[in-house]
GROMACS .gro file of C-alpha atoms in nm:
model
   87
    1UNK     CA    1   0.000   0.000   0.000
    2UNK     CA    2   0.168   0.324  -0.112
    3UNK     CA    3   0.197   0.605   0.138
    4UNK     CA    4   0.288   0.966   0.056
    5UNK     CA    5   0.413   1.192   0.334
    6UNK     CA    6   0.428   1.564   0.257
    7UNK     CA    7   0.709   1.680   0.485
    8UNK     CA    8   0.615   2.049   0.500
    9UNK     CA    9   0.249   1.998   0.594
   10UNK     CA   10   0.278   1.664   0.771
   11UNK     CA   11  -0.008   1.526   0.562
   12UNK     CA   12   0.008   1.150   0.498
   13UNK     CA   13  -0.196   0.988   0.223
   14UNK     CA   14  -0.235   0.609   0.201
   15UNK     CA   15  -0.381   0.420  -0.091
   16UNK     CA   16  -0.433   0.052  -0.174
   17UNK     CA   17  -0.320   0.127  -0.532
   18UNK     CA   18  -0.038   0.324  -0.699
   19UNK     CA   19  -0.100   0.698  -0.676
   20UNK     CA   20  -0.064   0.947  -0.961
   21UNK     CA   21   0.089   1.261  -0.814
   22UNK     CA   22  -0.107   1.455  -1.076
   23UNK     CA   23  -0.413   1.373  -0.864
   24UNK     CA   24  -0.257   1.544  -0.559
   25UNK     CA   25  -0.342   1.900  -0.666
   26UNK     CA   26  -0.460   1.979  -0.311
   27UNK     CA   27  -0.096   1.935  -0.201
   28UNK     CA   28   0.117   2.008  -0.510
   29UNK     CA   29   0.099   2.315  -0.734
   30UNK     CA   30   0.062   2.236  -1.106
   31UNK     CA   31   0.056   2.458  -1.414
   32UNK     CA   32   0.097   2.292  -1.756
   33UNK     CA   33   0.043   1.937  -1.619
   34UNK     CA   34   0.249   1.803  -1.911
   35UNK     CA   35   0.613   1.817  -1.798
   36UNK     CA   36   0.697   2.140  -1.978
   37UNK     CA   37   0.712   2.412  -1.712
   38UNK     CA   38   0.863   2.268  -1.393
   39UNK     CA   39   0.604   2.424  -1.161
   40UNK     CA   40   0.534   2.087  -0.999
   41UNK     CA   41   0.898   2.002  -0.923
   42UNK     CA   42   0.915   1.805  -0.599
   43UNK     CA   43   1.207   1.699  -0.382
   44UNK     CA   44   1.200   1.329  -0.296
   45UNK     CA   45   1.340   1.307   0.058
   46UNK     CA   46   1.294   0.929   0.084
   47UNK     CA   47   1.166   0.659  -0.149
   48UNK     CA   48   1.309   0.763  -0.486
   49UNK     CA   49   1.301   0.395  -0.583
   50UNK     CA   50   0.926   0.387  -0.506
   51UNK     CA   51   0.842   0.623  -0.794
   52UNK     CA   52   0.785   0.536  -1.157
   53UNK     CA   53   1.087   0.575  -1.384
   54UNK     CA   54   1.209   0.918  -1.493
   55UNK     CA   55   1.023   1.013  -1.811
   56UNK     CA   56   1.172   1.161  -2.129
   57UNK     CA   57   0.987   1.488  -2.052
   58UNK     CA   58   1.157   1.508  -1.711
   59UNK     CA   59   1.495   1.430  -1.864
   60UNK     CA   60   1.444   1.702  -2.127
   61UNK     CA   61   1.332   1.971  -1.882
   62UNK     CA   62   1.608   1.894  -1.631
   63UNK     CA   63   1.868   1.899  -1.911
   64UNK     CA   64   1.737   2.234  -2.039
   65UNK     CA   65   1.749   2.384  -1.689
   66UNK     CA   66   2.086   2.216  -1.613
   67UNK     CA   67   1.929   2.054  -1.306
   68UNK     CA   68   2.141   1.763  -1.182
   69UNK     CA   69   1.983   1.691  -0.841
   70UNK     CA   70   1.859   1.332  -0.873
   71UNK     CA   71   1.613   1.385  -0.587
   72UNK     CA   72   1.403   1.622  -0.797
   73UNK     CA   73   1.111   1.497  -1.003
   74UNK     CA   74   0.815   1.646  -1.187
   75UNK     CA   75   0.504   1.548  -0.995
   76UNK     CA   76   0.293   1.556  -1.312
   77UNK     CA   77   0.508   1.275  -1.453
   78UNK     CA   78   0.529   1.049  -1.144
   79UNK     CA   79   0.333   0.761  -1.005
   80UNK     CA   80   0.394   0.652  -0.645
   81UNK     CA   81   0.437   0.275  -0.618
   82UNK     CA   82   0.540   0.253  -0.251
   83UNK     CA   83   0.620   0.474   0.049
   84UNK     CA   84   0.770   0.817  -0.024
   85UNK     CA   85   0.843   1.136   0.166
   86UNK     CA   86   0.817   1.453  -0.043
   87UNK     CA   87   0.909   1.815   0.008
   0.00000   0.00000   0.00000
């Protein structure tokens, strides 16, 4: 059962199924919702291996912005498969 902990607010969300972060718009700010703008960039504090694989859109945006921090992901492109802590 995947669990998402939002470090800043302390909110914990549990689900019996994988969770699309795109559905977490009460907790994450989105703009384009397509991996083009970076508004939904999240910092994965724990559980990087519990997210779906990095998408080509994430790779492109992070390359364009010269972002090399491997703990950053675009929430609009991620699915949570297990327990994660996000900032």
